[in-house]
Short mmCIF file of C-alpha atoms and ligand atoms in Angstrom, two decimals:
data_model
loop_
_atom_site.label_atom_id
_atom_site.label_comp_id
_atom_site.label_asym_id
_atom_site.label_seq_id
_atom_site.Cartn_x
_atom_site.Cartn_y
_atom_site.Cartn_z
CA UNK A 1160 112.11 46.64 -85.48
CA UNK A 1161 114.55 47.93 -88.00
CA UNK A 1162 112.12 50.79 -89.12
CA UNK A 1163 111.35 51.94 -85.66
CA UNK A 1164 115.38 52.25 -85.49
CA UNK A 1165 115.92 54.20 -88.67
CA UNK A 1166 112.98 56.44 -87.63
CA UNK A 1167 114.83 57.17 -84.36
CA UNK A 1168 118.03 57.75 -85.99
CA UNK A 1169 116.64 60.73 -88.46
CA UNK A 1170 116.90 63.81 -87.27
CA UNK A 1171 114.45 66.15 -86.77
CA UNK A 1172 113.37 68.92 -89.76
CA UNK A 1173 114.07 71.81 -88.90
CA UNK A 1174 110.69 74.40 -88.36
CA UNK A 1175 111.15 76.51 -91.54
CA UNK A 1176 111.19 80.28 -90.69
CA UNK A 1177 108.35 82.91 -92.45
CA UNK A 1178 110.71 83.81 -95.06
CA UNK A 1179 111.55 80.00 -95.69
CA UNK A 1180 108.15 79.37 -96.05
CA UNK A 1181 107.35 82.65 -98.13
CA UNK A 1182 110.58 81.63 -100.52
CA UNK A 1183 109.28 78.19 -100.47
CA UNK A 1184 105.68 78.60 -101.43
CA UNK A 1185 107.67 81.21 -104.49
CA UNK A 1186 109.70 78.63 -105.86
CA UNK A 1187 106.40 75.70 -105.77
CA UNK A 1188 104.49 78.40 -107.60
CA UNK A 1189 107.18 78.03 -110.40
CA UNK A 1190 107.33 73.98 -109.92
CA UNK A 1191 103.67 73.58 -110.45
CA UNK A 1192 104.10 75.76 -113.49
CA UNK A 1193 101.68 78.27 -111.93
CA UNK A 1194 102.12 82.14 -111.47
CA UNK A 1195 100.03 84.20 -109.23
CA UNK A 1196 98.67 87.31 -110.21
CA UNK A 1197 99.41 90.38 -108.11
CA UNK A 1198 97.92 94.55 -108.43
CA UNK A 1199 99.39 97.24 -106.98
CA UNK A 1200 97.37 98.71 -103.98
CA UNK A 1201 94.47 95.94 -104.74
CA UNK A 1202 92.42 96.37 -101.69
CA UNK A 1203 92.85 99.99 -100.30
CA UNK A 1204 91.70 101.45 -103.08
CA UNK A 1205 90.39 100.84 -107.10
CA UNK A 1206 89.10 102.93 -109.79
CA UNK A 1207 87.06 105.60 -108.41
CA UNK A 1208 86.65 104.27 -104.64
CA UNK A 1209 89.02 103.94 -101.75
CA UNK A 1210 88.67 102.99 -97.79
CA UNK A 1211 87.63 105.96 -96.01
CA UNK A 1212 87.31 104.78 -92.61
CA UNK A 1213 90.31 102.23 -92.59
CA UNK A 1214 90.11 101.57 -88.71
CA UNK A 1215 86.90 99.87 -89.19
CA UNK A 1216 87.07 98.82 -92.72
CA UNK A 1217 87.23 94.76 -92.97
CA UNK A 1218 88.82 95.14 -96.37
CA UNK A 1219 86.82 93.00 -98.78
CA UNK A 1220 86.70 95.33 -101.68
CA UNK A 1221 89.17 94.68 -104.31
CA UNK A 1222 88.83 96.08 -108.32
CA UNK A 1223 90.17 92.12 -109.45
CA UNK A 1224 87.49 90.64 -106.75
CA UNK A 1225 84.77 92.86 -108.05
CA UNK A 1226 85.24 91.82 -111.47
CA UNK A 1227 86.79 87.83 -110.69
CA UNK A 1228 85.20 86.98 -107.35
CA UNK A 1229 89.17 86.54 -106.16
CA UNK A 1230 91.78 89.14 -104.47
CA UNK A 1231 95.19 89.17 -106.46
CA UNK A 1232 97.22 86.46 -104.82
CA UNK A 1233 100.11 88.99 -104.42
CA UNK A 1234 99.57 92.86 -103.86
CA UNK A 1235 102.49 95.35 -104.10
CA UNK A 1236 102.26 98.36 -101.64
CA UNK A 1237 104.39 101.02 -101.84
CA UNK A 1238 106.39 102.73 -99.00
CA UNK A 1239 107.01 106.42 -100.49
CA UNK A 1240 106.99 108.67 -97.65
CA UNK A 1241 107.93 106.37 -95.07
CA UNK A 1242 111.67 108.03 -94.73
CA UNK A 1243 110.18 111.40 -93.32
CA UNK A 1244 108.05 109.99 -90.79
CA UNK A 1245 104.49 110.99 -93.12
CA UNK A 1246 101.45 109.65 -91.78
CA UNK A 1247 100.49 108.83 -95.77
CA UNK A 1248 102.29 107.48 -98.71
CA UNK A 1249 103.23 109.54 -102.17
CA UNK A 1250 99.86 108.27 -103.16
CA UNK A 1251 97.97 109.46 -100.07
CA UNK A 1252 97.27 106.11 -98.14
CA UNK A 1253 97.85 105.82 -94.58
CA UNK A 1254 100.90 103.68 -93.06
CA UNK A 1255 98.55 102.32 -91.10
CA UNK A 1256 95.64 101.13 -93.80
CA UNK A 1257 99.27 99.98 -95.55
CA UNK A 1258 100.03 97.76 -92.12
CA UNK A 1259 96.54 96.78 -92.09
CA UNK A 1260 96.11 95.66 -95.54
CA UNK A 1261 99.29 93.78 -95.63
CA UNK A 1262 98.51 91.33 -92.21
CA UNK A 1263 94.90 90.59 -93.34
CA UNK A 1264 96.06 90.08 -97.11
CA UNK A 1265 98.61 87.46 -95.45
CA UNK A 1266 96.28 86.11 -92.96
CA UNK A 1267 94.06 85.65 -95.88
CA UNK A 1268 96.90 83.43 -97.65
CA UNK A 1269 98.34 86.61 -99.47
CA UNK A 1270 101.81 87.51 -100.45
CA UNK A 1271 102.92 91.04 -100.55
CA UNK A 1272 105.80 93.38 -102.19
CA UNK A 1273 106.83 96.57 -101.24
CA UNK A 1274 108.17 98.95 -103.39
CA UNK A 1275 109.59 102.57 -102.64
CA UNK A 1276 109.45 105.64 -103.87
CA UNK A 1277 111.32 107.80 -101.43
CA UNK A 1278 111.98 111.57 -101.97
CA UNK A 1279 115.23 113.08 -103.12
CA UNK A 1280 117.62 113.55 -100.26
CA UNK A 1281 119.26 116.12 -101.47
CA UNK A 1282 116.42 118.60 -102.67
CA UNK A 1283 113.53 116.90 -100.87
CA UNK A 1284 111.85 116.68 -104.26
CA UNK A 1285 110.13 113.67 -104.93
CA UNK A 1286 112.11 110.12 -106.33
CA UNK A 1287 111.75 111.83 -110.29
CA UNK A 1288 113.87 114.64 -109.19
CA UNK A 1289 117.24 114.09 -111.55
CA UNK A 1290 117.81 118.01 -111.47
CA UNK A 1291 121.09 117.33 -109.73
CA UNK A 1292 123.60 114.47 -110.34
CA UNK A 1293 125.23 112.86 -106.72
CA UNK A 1294 122.43 112.25 -104.94
CA UNK A 1295 123.57 108.13 -104.39
CA UNK A 1296 126.99 109.46 -103.24
CA UNK A 1297 125.29 112.27 -101.37
CA UNK A 1298 123.16 109.07 -98.92
CA UNK A 1299 126.28 106.57 -99.05
CA UNK A 1300 129.12 106.64 -96.22
CA UNK A 1301 131.02 109.79 -96.42
CA UNK A 1302 128.07 111.78 -97.93
CA UNK A 1303 126.87 115.15 -96.74
CA UNK A 1304 123.30 113.69 -96.15
CA UNK A 1305 124.68 109.99 -94.87
CA UNK A 1306 123.08 110.50 -91.72
CA UNK A 1307 119.81 111.97 -92.76
CA UNK A 1308 120.05 108.49 -94.88
CA UNK A 1309 120.42 106.33 -92.56
CA UNK A 1310 117.32 107.98 -90.37
CA UNK A 1311 115.22 107.33 -93.20
CA UNK A 1312 116.70 103.60 -93.98
CA UNK A 1313 115.38 103.28 -89.97
CA UNK A 1314 111.87 104.72 -90.93
CA UNK A 1315 111.39 102.14 -93.14
CA UNK A 1316 112.78 99.44 -91.33
CA UNK A 1317 110.48 100.22 -88.29
CA UNK A 1318 107.57 99.87 -90.58
CA UNK A 1319 108.49 96.49 -91.34
CA UNK A 1320 109.78 95.59 -88.28
CA UNK A 1321 106.15 96.90 -87.14
CA UNK A 1322 104.56 94.00 -89.36
CA UNK A 1323 105.58 91.50 -86.52
CA UNK A 1324 108.55 88.56 -87.37
CA UNK A 1325 105.69 86.20 -88.41
CA UNK A 1326 104.55 88.43 -91.35
CA UNK A 1327 107.14 87.68 -94.36
CA UNK A 1328 107.11 90.32 -96.96
CA UNK A 1329 109.32 90.93 -100.14
CA UNK A 1330 111.03 94.49 -100.42
CA UNK A 1331 112.24 95.90 -103.47
CA UNK A 1332 114.07 98.83 -103.16
CA UNK A 1333 116.07 100.92 -105.78
CA UNK A 1334 113.57 99.36 -108.91
CA UNK A 1335 114.23 100.46 -112.68
CA UNK A 1336 117.75 101.71 -111.39
CA UNK A 1337 118.85 100.91 -115.54
CA UNK A 1338 116.81 103.98 -116.39
CA UNK A 1339 117.48 107.77 -116.16
CA UNK A 1340 113.84 108.47 -114.38
CA UNK A 1341 114.68 108.20 -110.61
CA UNK A 1342 117.46 109.70 -108.67
CA UNK A 1343 119.29 106.47 -108.28
CA UNK A 1344 118.86 105.15 -112.21
CA UNK A 1345 121.35 104.87 -114.49
CA UNK A 1346 123.57 107.72 -115.39
CA UNK A 1347 122.74 109.73 -111.79
CA UNK A 1348 125.30 106.99 -110.25
CA UNK A 1349 128.06 105.06 -110.92
CA UNK A 1350 127.37 100.93 -110.79
CA UNK A 1351 129.75 101.23 -107.67
CA UNK A 1352 127.38 103.76 -106.12
CA UNK A 1353 124.27 101.86 -106.57
CA UNK A 1354 125.59 98.74 -105.02
CA UNK A 1355 126.92 100.16 -102.35
CA UNK A 1356 123.16 101.87 -102.37
CA UNK A 1357 121.19 98.66 -102.36
CA UNK A 1358 123.71 97.08 -99.87
CA UNK A 1359 123.80 99.78 -97.36
CA UNK A 1360 120.55 98.76 -97.18
CA UNK A 1361 120.22 95.55 -96.51
CA UNK A 1362 123.14 95.35 -94.29
CA UNK A 1363 121.16 98.05 -92.02
CA UNK A 1364 117.75 95.80 -92.22
CA UNK A 1365 119.77 93.30 -91.19
CA UNK A 1366 121.87 94.51 -88.72
CA UNK A 1367 118.19 95.37 -86.97
CA UNK A 1368 117.51 91.82 -87.02
CA UNK A 1369 114.90 92.04 -89.71
CA UNK A 1370 114.80 88.25 -91.27
CA UNK A 1371 111.33 88.40 -92.44
CA UNK A 1372 112.23 89.90 -95.97
CA UNK A 1373 112.94 88.78 -99.29
CA UNK A 1374 114.92 91.01 -101.28
CA UNK A 1375 114.19 91.36 -104.72
CA UNK A 1376 116.03 93.01 -107.81
CA UNK A 1377 114.26 94.55 -110.36
CA UNK A 1378 115.71 96.73 -112.73
CA UNK A 1379 113.58 98.07 -115.96
CA UNK A 1380 114.01 95.96 -119.22
CA UNK A 1381 115.96 97.00 -122.21
CA UNK A 1382 118.97 96.70 -120.37
CA UNK A 1383 120.03 92.84 -121.69
CA UNK A 1384 122.06 90.39 -119.54
CA UNK A 1385 124.90 92.41 -118.90
CA UNK A 1386 123.19 95.82 -118.01
CA UNK A 1387 120.83 93.89 -115.12
CA UNK A 1388 123.75 92.05 -113.86
CA UNK A 1389 126.11 94.98 -114.03
CA UNK A 1390 124.87 97.04 -110.99
CA UNK A 1391 123.63 93.57 -109.68
CA UNK A 1392 124.16 93.76 -105.70
CA UNK A 1393 125.45 90.23 -105.30
CA UNK A 1394 123.93 86.80 -104.48
CA UNK A 1395 124.46 87.38 -101.00
CA UNK A 1396 121.98 90.73 -100.99
CA UNK A 1397 119.27 89.30 -103.76
CA UNK A 1398 116.55 86.93 -103.34
CA UNK A 1399 114.08 86.89 -106.35
CA UNK A 1400 115.39 88.48 -109.71
CA UNK A 1401 112.67 90.74 -110.84
CA UNK A 1402 112.03 93.12 -114.15
CA UNK A 1403 109.62 96.02 -115.00
CA UNK A 1404 108.21 96.27 -118.37
CA UNK A 1405 105.15 98.35 -119.49
CA UNK A 1406 103.64 98.42 -122.94
CA UNK A 1407 103.63 102.11 -124.09
CA UNK A 1408 101.60 103.03 -127.05
CA UNK A 1409 103.70 106.10 -128.27
CA UNK A 1410 104.46 107.47 -131.45
CA UNK A 1411 101.36 107.26 -133.05
CA UNK A 1412 101.46 102.82 -133.00
CA UNK A 1413 98.46 101.10 -133.77
CA UNK A 1414 97.08 98.60 -130.60
CA UNK A 1415 98.29 95.70 -132.48
CA UNK A 1416 101.74 96.65 -133.27
CA UNK A 1417 101.82 98.25 -129.42
CA UNK A 1418 100.89 94.48 -128.57
CA UNK A 1419 103.39 92.72 -130.95
CA UNK A 1420 106.64 94.87 -129.54
CA UNK A 1421 105.47 94.41 -125.84
CA UNK A 1422 105.26 90.79 -126.39
CA UNK A 1423 108.94 90.89 -128.11
CA UNK A 1424 109.80 93.32 -125.42
CA UNK A 1425 108.97 91.01 -122.54
CA UNK A 1426 110.18 87.68 -124.41
CA UNK A 1427 113.70 88.65 -124.36
CA UNK A 1428 113.61 90.42 -120.99
CA UNK A 1429 112.17 86.93 -119.59
CA UNK A 1430 114.25 84.69 -121.41
CA UNK A 1431 117.79 86.91 -120.16
CA UNK A 1432 116.24 86.84 -116.51
CA UNK A 1433 115.64 83.42 -116.89
CA UNK A 1434 119.01 82.63 -118.17
CA UNK A 1435 120.77 85.22 -114.90
CA UNK A 1436 118.03 83.23 -112.01
CA UNK A 1437 119.23 79.76 -113.18
CA UNK A 1438 122.90 80.61 -112.92
CA UNK A 1439 122.35 82.56 -109.68
CA UNK A 1440 120.20 79.82 -108.27
CA UNK A 1441 117.37 82.83 -108.13
CA UNK A 1442 114.03 82.53 -108.43
CA UNK A 1443 111.95 84.95 -110.67
CA UNK A 1444 109.54 87.58 -111.48
CA UNK A 1445 107.61 89.71 -113.12
CA UNK A 1446 107.62 92.39 -110.73
CA UNK A 1447 105.97 95.40 -112.67
CA UNK A 1448 103.69 95.65 -115.97
CA UNK A 1449 100.74 97.12 -117.78
CA UNK A 1450 99.14 99.07 -120.07
CA UNK A 1451 97.72 101.67 -118.95
CA UNK A 1452 93.64 102.53 -119.10
CA UNK A 1453 93.89 99.31 -121.22
CA UNK A 1454 92.83 100.32 -124.34
CA UNK A 1455 93.78 96.95 -125.52
CA UNK A 1456 90.71 94.56 -125.44
CA UNK A 1457 92.59 91.91 -125.97
CA UNK A 1458 95.82 92.92 -124.04
CA UNK A 1459 95.65 89.91 -121.16
CA UNK A 1460 94.84 87.00 -123.50
CA UNK A 1461 96.85 88.56 -127.12
CA UNK A 1462 99.68 90.52 -125.01
CA UNK A 1463 100.21 89.42 -121.62
CA UNK A 1464 99.66 85.78 -121.21
CA UNK A 1465 101.51 84.59 -123.99
CA UNK A 1466 104.29 86.72 -123.43
CA UNK A 1467 104.53 85.18 -119.42
CA UNK A 1468 103.11 81.46 -120.00
CA UNK A 1469 106.24 79.76 -121.13
CA UNK A 1470 108.27 81.25 -118.26
CA UNK A 1471 109.20 80.09 -114.45
CA UNK A 1472 108.06 83.32 -113.29
CA UNK A 1473 106.54 82.94 -109.16
CA UNK A 1474 104.61 86.05 -109.97
CA UNK A 1475 103.41 89.16 -112.03
CA UNK A 1476 102.52 92.53 -110.99
CA UNK A 1477 100.25 94.72 -112.89
CA UNK A 1478 100.36 98.09 -111.67
CA UNK A 1479 97.52 100.23 -109.34
CA UNK A 1480 94.31 101.79 -110.21
CA UNK A 1481 94.34 105.06 -109.09
CA UNK A 1482 90.94 106.72 -107.61
CA UNK A 1483 91.54 109.72 -108.21
CA UNK A 1484 93.02 109.80 -112.04
CA UNK A 1485 90.04 108.20 -113.89
CA UNK A 1486 92.35 107.58 -116.88
CA UNK A 1487 95.60 105.54 -114.44
CA UNK A 1488 94.72 102.15 -114.21
CA UNK A 1489 96.37 98.98 -115.20
CA UNK A 1490 93.53 96.45 -114.31
CA UNK A 1491 89.84 96.01 -115.34
CA UNK A 1492 86.94 97.76 -112.60
CA UNK A 1493 83.76 96.84 -111.99
CA UNK A 1494 81.51 97.85 -115.46
CA UNK A 1495 84.80 98.09 -117.41
CA UNK A 1496 84.33 97.69 -121.13
CA UNK A 1497 86.82 94.65 -121.58
CA UNK A 1498 86.61 93.03 -118.10
CA UNK A 1499 86.15 90.12 -119.99
CA UNK A 1500 89.04 89.47 -120.82
CA UNK A 1501 91.12 89.75 -117.89
CA UNK A 1502 88.74 87.24 -116.32
CA UNK A 1503 89.72 84.91 -119.43
CA UNK A 1504 93.23 85.64 -118.11
CA UNK A 1505 92.32 84.81 -114.63
CA UNK A 1506 91.08 81.37 -116.10
CA UNK A 1507 93.82 80.23 -117.26
CA UNK A 1508 95.22 77.07 -115.71
CA UNK A 1509 98.65 78.61 -115.22
CA UNK A 1510 97.26 81.74 -113.62
CA UNK A 1511 96.78 81.96 -109.47
CA UNK A 1512 94.57 84.25 -107.56
CA UNK A 1513 93.77 83.71 -103.73
CA UNK A 1514 90.35 82.72 -102.95
C1 BMA B 2510 103.59 105.93 -111.09
C2 BMA B 2510 102.21 106.30 -110.50
C3 BMA B 2510 102.25 106.98 -109.66
C4 BMA B 2510 102.75 106.90 -108.44
C5 BMA B 2510 103.88 106.37 -108.33
C6 BMA B 2510 103.74 105.20 -106.77
O1 BMA B 2510 103.85 104.87 -111.54
O2 BMA B 2510 101.55 105.44 -110.63
O3 BMA B 2510 100.73 108.20 -109.61
O4 BMA B 2510 102.16 107.97 -107.40
O5 BMA B 2510 103.70 105.41 -109.33
O6 BMA B 2510 102.75 104.65 -106.58
#
């Protein structure tokens, strides 16, 4: 009798929204000691192949699947080009295909994250055009391009809205903002301007009633905790803390030296990210990484895995395998000579692929 009474007085548990479910999944990867593996653009093209007749394609191909038998748990896609209403993104991928692939992957039980490389709103050139200062200021309220910029946000929001309210996704606009290579980066705007840009974006999406997004703030590394937080949009604006850090083999260093430098840098970045994530009560991820062309045959097991295995990151994303630039790839593909090392990485108990 007592038991029945107690059951009757318990408030019904609120049903989780798709966004809460997604956040819950990220948190449970961490709680279970898992790291989801992600790959940019993985099911829409790969090394020397791409989906052509996308309306009729079942999206079964993936370089990662070709090599391991499984899809990545997370896919990244880029919205660059959506701002002008283009039909394809900056890498020539139809937005219709990106929408289809996103829904397909979520339907399979995977997770999708969007980055955005929009054009330069003043010059009309690309994200990397830093030839003139004041681009962020021009986009903000009171700036000469503000109205046009709001149209850009509208088009990006339209795309995410078109996925439907049940499809929750990660969005990480204005990434790598502590370097000077993007017009929203480093010395091309003040910290206040950057923060205003990020907040304007999230406020606009929220004003549209788009509640299916987890917002990721993902600067590049090397800036330390103080640098990271100096342009942080604030706890109310950010759900996930990320960091982008690549290995580069510059200045004639050997593969061994490159791996050692990378490991040291990643550990340093993830150490301060972990501290900040704890302080701010956020889940953390390794939002972009890789070694272009994978010349190091032990990169996955000797450089990446040891660098991340002791950190509570929900996922790690490696960059794209271009279909039209043979040397521009960050994951193995069918026939790639060092695919075994990637398989060994994926077989680690911590690493989660889809199925
Ligand atoms: C960069 C390169 C470019 C690409 C851009 C957006 O890192 O891969 O070739 O256009 O990302 O995907």
